[in-house]
PDB file of C-alpha atoms in Angstrom:
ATOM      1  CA  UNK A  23      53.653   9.847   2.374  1.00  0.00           C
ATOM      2  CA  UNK A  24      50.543  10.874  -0.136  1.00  0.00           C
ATOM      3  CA  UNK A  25      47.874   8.666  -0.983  1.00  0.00           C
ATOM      4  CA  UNK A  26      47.831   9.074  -5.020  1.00  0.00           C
ATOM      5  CA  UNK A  27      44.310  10.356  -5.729  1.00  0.00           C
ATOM      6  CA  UNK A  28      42.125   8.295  -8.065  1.00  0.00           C
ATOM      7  CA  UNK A  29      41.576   9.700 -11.440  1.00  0.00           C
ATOM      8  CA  UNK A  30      38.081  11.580 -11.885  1.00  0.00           C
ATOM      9  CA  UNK A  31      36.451   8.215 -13.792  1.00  0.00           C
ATOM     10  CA  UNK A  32      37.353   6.062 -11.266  1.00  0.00           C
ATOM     11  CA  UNK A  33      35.965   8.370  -8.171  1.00  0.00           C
ATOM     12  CA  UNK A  34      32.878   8.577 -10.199  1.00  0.00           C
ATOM     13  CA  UNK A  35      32.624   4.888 -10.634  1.00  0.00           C
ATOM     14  CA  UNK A  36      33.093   4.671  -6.610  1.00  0.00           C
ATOM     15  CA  UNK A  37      30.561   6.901  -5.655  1.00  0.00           C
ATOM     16  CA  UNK A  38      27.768   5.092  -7.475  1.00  0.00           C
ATOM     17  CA  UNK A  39      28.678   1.963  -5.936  1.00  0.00           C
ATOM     18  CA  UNK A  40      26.066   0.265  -4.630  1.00  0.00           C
ATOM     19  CA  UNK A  41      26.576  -1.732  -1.286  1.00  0.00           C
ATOM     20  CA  UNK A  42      24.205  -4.801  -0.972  1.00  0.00           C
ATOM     21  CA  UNK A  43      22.666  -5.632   2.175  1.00  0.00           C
ATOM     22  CA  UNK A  44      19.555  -7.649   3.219  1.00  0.00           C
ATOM     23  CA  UNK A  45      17.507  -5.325   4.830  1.00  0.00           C
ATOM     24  CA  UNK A  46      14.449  -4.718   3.108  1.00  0.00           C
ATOM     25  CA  UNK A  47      12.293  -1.121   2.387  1.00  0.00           C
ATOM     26  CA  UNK A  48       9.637  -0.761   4.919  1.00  0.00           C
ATOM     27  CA  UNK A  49       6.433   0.470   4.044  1.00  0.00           C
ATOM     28  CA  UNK A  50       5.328   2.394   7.308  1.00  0.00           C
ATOM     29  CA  UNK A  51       2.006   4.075   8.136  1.00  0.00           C
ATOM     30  CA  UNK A  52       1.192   5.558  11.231  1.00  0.00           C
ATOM     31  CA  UNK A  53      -1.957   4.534  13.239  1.00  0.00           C
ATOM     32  CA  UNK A  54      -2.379   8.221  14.410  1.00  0.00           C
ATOM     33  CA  UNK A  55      -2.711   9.802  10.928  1.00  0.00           C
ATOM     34  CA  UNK A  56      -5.719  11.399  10.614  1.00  0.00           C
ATOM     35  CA  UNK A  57      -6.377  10.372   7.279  1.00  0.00           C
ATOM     36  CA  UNK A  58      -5.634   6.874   7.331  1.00  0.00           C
ATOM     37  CA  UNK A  59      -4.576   5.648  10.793  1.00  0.00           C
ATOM     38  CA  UNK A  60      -8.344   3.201  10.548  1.00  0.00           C
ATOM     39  CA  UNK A  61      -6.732   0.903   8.288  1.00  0.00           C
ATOM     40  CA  UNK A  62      -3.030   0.415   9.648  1.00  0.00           C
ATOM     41  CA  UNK A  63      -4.709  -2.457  11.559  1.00  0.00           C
ATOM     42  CA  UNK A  64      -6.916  -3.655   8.515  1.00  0.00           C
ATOM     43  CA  UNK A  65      -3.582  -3.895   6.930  1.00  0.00           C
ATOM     44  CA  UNK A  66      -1.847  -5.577   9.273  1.00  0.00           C
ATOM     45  CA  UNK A  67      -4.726  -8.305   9.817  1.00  0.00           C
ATOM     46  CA  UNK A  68      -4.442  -9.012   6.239  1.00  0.00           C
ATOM     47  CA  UNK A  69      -0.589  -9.377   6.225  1.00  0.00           C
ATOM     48  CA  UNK A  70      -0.776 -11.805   8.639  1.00  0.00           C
ATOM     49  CA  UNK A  71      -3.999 -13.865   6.953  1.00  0.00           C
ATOM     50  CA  UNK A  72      -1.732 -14.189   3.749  1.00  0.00           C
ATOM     51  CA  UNK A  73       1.235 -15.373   5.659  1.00  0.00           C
ATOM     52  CA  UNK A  74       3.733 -12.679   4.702  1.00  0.00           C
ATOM     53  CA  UNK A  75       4.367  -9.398   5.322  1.00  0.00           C
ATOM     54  CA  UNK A  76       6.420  -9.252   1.907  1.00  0.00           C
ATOM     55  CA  UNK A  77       5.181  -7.322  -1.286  1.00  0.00           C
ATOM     56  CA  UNK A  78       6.986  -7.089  -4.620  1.00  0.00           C
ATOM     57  CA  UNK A  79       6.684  -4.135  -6.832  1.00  0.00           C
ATOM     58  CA  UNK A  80       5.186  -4.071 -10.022  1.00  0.00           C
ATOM     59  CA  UNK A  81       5.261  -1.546 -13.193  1.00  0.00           C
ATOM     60  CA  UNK A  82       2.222   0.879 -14.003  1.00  0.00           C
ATOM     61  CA  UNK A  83       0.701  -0.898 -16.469  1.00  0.00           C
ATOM     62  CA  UNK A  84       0.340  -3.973 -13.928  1.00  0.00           C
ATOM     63  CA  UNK A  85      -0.617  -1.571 -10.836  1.00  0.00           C
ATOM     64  CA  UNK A  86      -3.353  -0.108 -13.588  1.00  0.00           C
ATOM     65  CA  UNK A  87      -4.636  -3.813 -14.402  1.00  0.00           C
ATOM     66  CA  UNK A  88      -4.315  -4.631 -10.531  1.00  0.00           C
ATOM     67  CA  UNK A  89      -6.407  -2.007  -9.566  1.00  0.00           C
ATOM     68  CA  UNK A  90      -9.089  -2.718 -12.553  1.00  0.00           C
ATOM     69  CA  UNK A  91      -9.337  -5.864 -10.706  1.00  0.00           C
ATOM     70  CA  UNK A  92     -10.230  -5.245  -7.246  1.00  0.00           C
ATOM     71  CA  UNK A  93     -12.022  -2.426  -7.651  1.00  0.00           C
ATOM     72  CA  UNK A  94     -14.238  -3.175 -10.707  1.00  0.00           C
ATOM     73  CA  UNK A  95     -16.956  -2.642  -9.945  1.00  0.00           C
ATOM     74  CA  UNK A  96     -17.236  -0.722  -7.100  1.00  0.00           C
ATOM     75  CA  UNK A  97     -20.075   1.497  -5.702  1.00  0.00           C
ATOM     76  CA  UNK A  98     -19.894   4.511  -4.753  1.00  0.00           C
ATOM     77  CA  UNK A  99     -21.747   5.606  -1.527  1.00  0.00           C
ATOM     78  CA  UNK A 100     -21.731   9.091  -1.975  1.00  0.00           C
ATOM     79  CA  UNK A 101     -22.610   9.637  -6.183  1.00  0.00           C
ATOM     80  CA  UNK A 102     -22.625  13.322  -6.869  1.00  0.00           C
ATOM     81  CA  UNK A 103     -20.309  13.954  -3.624  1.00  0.00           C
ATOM     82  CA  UNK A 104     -16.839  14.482  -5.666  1.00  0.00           C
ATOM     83  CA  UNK A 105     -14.215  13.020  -3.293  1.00  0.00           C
ATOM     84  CA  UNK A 106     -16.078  11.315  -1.002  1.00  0.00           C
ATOM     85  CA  UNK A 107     -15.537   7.621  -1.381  1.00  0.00           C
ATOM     86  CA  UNK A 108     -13.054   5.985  -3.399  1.00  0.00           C
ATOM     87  CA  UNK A 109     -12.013   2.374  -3.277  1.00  0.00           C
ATOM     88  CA  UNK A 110      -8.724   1.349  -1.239  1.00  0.00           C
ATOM     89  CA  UNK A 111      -7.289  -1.349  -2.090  1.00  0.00           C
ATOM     90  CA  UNK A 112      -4.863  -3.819  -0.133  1.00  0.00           C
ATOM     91  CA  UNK A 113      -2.834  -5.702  -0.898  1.00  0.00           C
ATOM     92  CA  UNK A 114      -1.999  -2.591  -2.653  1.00  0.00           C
ATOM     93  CA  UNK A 115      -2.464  -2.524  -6.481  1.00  0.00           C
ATOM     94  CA  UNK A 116       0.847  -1.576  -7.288  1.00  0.00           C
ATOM     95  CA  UNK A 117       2.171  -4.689  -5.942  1.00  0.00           C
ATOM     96  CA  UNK A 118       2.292  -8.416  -7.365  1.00  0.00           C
ATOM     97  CA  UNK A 119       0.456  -9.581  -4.492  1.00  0.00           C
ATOM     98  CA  UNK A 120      -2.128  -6.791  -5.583  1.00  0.00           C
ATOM     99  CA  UNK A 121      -4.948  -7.215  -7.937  1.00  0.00           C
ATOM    100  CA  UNK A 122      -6.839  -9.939  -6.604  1.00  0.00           C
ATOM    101  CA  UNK A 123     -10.572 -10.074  -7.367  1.00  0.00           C
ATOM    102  CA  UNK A 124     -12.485  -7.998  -5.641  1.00  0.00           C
ATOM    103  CA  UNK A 125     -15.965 -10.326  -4.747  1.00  0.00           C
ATOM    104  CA  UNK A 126     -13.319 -12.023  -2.758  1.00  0.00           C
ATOM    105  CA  UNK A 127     -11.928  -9.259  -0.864  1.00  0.00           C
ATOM    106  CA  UNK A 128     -13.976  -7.875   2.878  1.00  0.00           C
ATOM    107  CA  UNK A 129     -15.255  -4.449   1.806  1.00  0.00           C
ATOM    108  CA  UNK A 130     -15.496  -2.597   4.643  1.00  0.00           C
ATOM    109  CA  UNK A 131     -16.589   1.627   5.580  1.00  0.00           C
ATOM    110  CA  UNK A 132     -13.978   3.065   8.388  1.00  0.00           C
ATOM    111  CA  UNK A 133     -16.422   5.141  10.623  1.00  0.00           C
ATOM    112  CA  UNK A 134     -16.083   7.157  14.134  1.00  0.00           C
ATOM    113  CA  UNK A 135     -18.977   6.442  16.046  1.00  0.00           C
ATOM    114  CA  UNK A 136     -18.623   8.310  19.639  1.00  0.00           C
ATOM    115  CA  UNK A 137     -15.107   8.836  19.134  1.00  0.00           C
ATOM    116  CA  UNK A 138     -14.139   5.445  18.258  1.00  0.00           C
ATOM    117  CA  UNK A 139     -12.807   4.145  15.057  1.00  0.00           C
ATOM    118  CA  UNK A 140     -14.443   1.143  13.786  1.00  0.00           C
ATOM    119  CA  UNK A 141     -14.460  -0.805  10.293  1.00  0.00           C
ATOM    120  CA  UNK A 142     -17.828  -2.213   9.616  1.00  0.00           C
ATOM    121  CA  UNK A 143     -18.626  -4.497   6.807  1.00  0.00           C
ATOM    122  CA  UNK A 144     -19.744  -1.980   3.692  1.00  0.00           C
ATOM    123  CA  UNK A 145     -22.729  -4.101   2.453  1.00  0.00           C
ATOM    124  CA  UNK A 146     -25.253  -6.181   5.458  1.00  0.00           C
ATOM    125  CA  UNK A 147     -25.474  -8.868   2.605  1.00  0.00           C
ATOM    126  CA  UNK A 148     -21.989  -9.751   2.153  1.00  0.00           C
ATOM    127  CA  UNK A 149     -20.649  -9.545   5.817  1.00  0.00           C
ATOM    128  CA  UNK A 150     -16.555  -9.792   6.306  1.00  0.00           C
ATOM    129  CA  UNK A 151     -15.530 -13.670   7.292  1.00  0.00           C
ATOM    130  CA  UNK A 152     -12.149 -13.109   8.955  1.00  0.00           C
ATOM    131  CA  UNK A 153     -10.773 -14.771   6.704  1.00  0.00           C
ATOM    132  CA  UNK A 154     -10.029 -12.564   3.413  1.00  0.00           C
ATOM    133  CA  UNK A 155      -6.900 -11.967   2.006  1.00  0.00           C
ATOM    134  CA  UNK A 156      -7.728  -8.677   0.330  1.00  0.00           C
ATOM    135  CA  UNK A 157      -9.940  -5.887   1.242  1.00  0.00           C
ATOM    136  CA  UNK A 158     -11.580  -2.886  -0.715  1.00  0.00           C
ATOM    137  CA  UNK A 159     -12.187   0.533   1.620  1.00  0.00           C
ATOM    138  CA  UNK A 160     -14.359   2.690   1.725  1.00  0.00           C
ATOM    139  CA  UNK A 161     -12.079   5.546   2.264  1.00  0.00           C
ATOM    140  CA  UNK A 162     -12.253   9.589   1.007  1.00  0.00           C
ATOM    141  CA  UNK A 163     -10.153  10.185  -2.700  1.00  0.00           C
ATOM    142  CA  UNK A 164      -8.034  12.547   0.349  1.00  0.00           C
ATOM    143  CA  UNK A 165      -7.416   9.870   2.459  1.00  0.00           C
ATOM    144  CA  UNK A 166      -6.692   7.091  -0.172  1.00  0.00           C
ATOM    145  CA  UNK A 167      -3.880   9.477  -1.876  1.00  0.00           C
ATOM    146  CA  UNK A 168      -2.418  10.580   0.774  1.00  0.00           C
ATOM    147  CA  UNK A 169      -1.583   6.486   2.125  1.00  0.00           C
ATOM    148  CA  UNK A 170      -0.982   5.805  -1.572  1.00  0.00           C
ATOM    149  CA  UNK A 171       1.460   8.812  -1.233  1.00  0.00           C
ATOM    150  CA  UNK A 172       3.525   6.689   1.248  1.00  0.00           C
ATOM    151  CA  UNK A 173       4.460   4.187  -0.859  1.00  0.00           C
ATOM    152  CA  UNK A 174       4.634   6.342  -3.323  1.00  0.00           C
ATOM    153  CA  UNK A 175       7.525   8.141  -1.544  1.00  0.00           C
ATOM    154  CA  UNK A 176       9.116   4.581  -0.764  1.00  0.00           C
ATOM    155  CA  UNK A 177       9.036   3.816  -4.057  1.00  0.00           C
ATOM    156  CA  UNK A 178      10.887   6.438  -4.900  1.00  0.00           C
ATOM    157  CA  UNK A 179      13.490   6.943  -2.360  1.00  0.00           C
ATOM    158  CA  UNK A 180      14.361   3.180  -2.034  1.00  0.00           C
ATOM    159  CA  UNK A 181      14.491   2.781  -5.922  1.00  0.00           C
ATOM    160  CA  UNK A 182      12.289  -0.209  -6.285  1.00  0.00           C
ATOM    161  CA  UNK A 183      11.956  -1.264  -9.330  1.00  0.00           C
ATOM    162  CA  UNK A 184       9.918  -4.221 -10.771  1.00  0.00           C
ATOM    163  CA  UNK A 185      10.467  -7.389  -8.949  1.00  0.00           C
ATOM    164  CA  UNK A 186      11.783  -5.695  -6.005  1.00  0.00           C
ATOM    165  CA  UNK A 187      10.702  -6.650  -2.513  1.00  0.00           C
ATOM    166  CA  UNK A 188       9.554  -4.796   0.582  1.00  0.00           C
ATOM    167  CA  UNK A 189       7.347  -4.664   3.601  1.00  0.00           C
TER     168      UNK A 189
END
């Protein structure tokens, strides 16, 4: 006996079914990528100092107005060196949980120094407490679009749209 096959509106209806679960996007960056591996563990100290490892996307007018926030004003330690520094932000600004003001966040320069990472404070004046729940990097325009690049991609594969959470 035949199964009677479903009419060409109703297969198209099936296949964009969407099947909830409650497993959430993950945001993953590698601590051996040689652009941004230093501040996988910058991140991850921060995650935990806010409680949460959960972040909720925002639209580009917010990520814009996030960004504005954390990393106005910020100095440049290389003027005239295109490229060379550009402020990372974390939480990231196109997040909710992004956008915080910057004065409050630890500012710190990733470095090598004899072949070891390290993540000073940026400014001798205005040393990190431990206890922030945002940072500003110092990090190359390179490095800091390539790790926005990975959420990026998330964004886009997973679908998130405004509102949406992930980790």
């Amino acid at each position: 006996r035949s199964t009677p096959k479903p009419s060409s509106a109703a297969s198209d209806v099936y296949k964009r079914q969407v099947i909830p679960t409650n497993d959430m996007p993950v945001l993953s960056y590698s601590r051996a990528h040689e652009k941004y591996g230093i501040v996988v563990p910058i991140y991850e100290q921060i995650m935990q100092r806010r409680g949460t490892d959960v972040l909720h996307a925002v639209n580009q007018a917010k990520a814009t107005a996030n960004r504005t926030a954390t990393c106005t004003p910020f100095t440049n330690l290389y003027p005239g060196v295109a490229g060379k520094d550009s402020c990372d932000e974390f939480p990231p600004a196109s997040t909710s949980e992004g956008g915080q003001d910057g004065n409050l966040c630890a500012e710190l320069t990733p470095q090598v120094v004899n072949g070891l990472w390290s993540a000073p404070a940026t400014w001798p004046n205005r040393p990190a407490s431990g206890n922030e729940t945002c940072l500003r990097l110092h990090i190359t325009q390179r490095a800091n679009s390539s790790a926005g690049g990975v959420l990026g991609s998330l964004r886009k594969y997973q679908r998130l749209v405004e509102g949406d959470p992930f980790r």
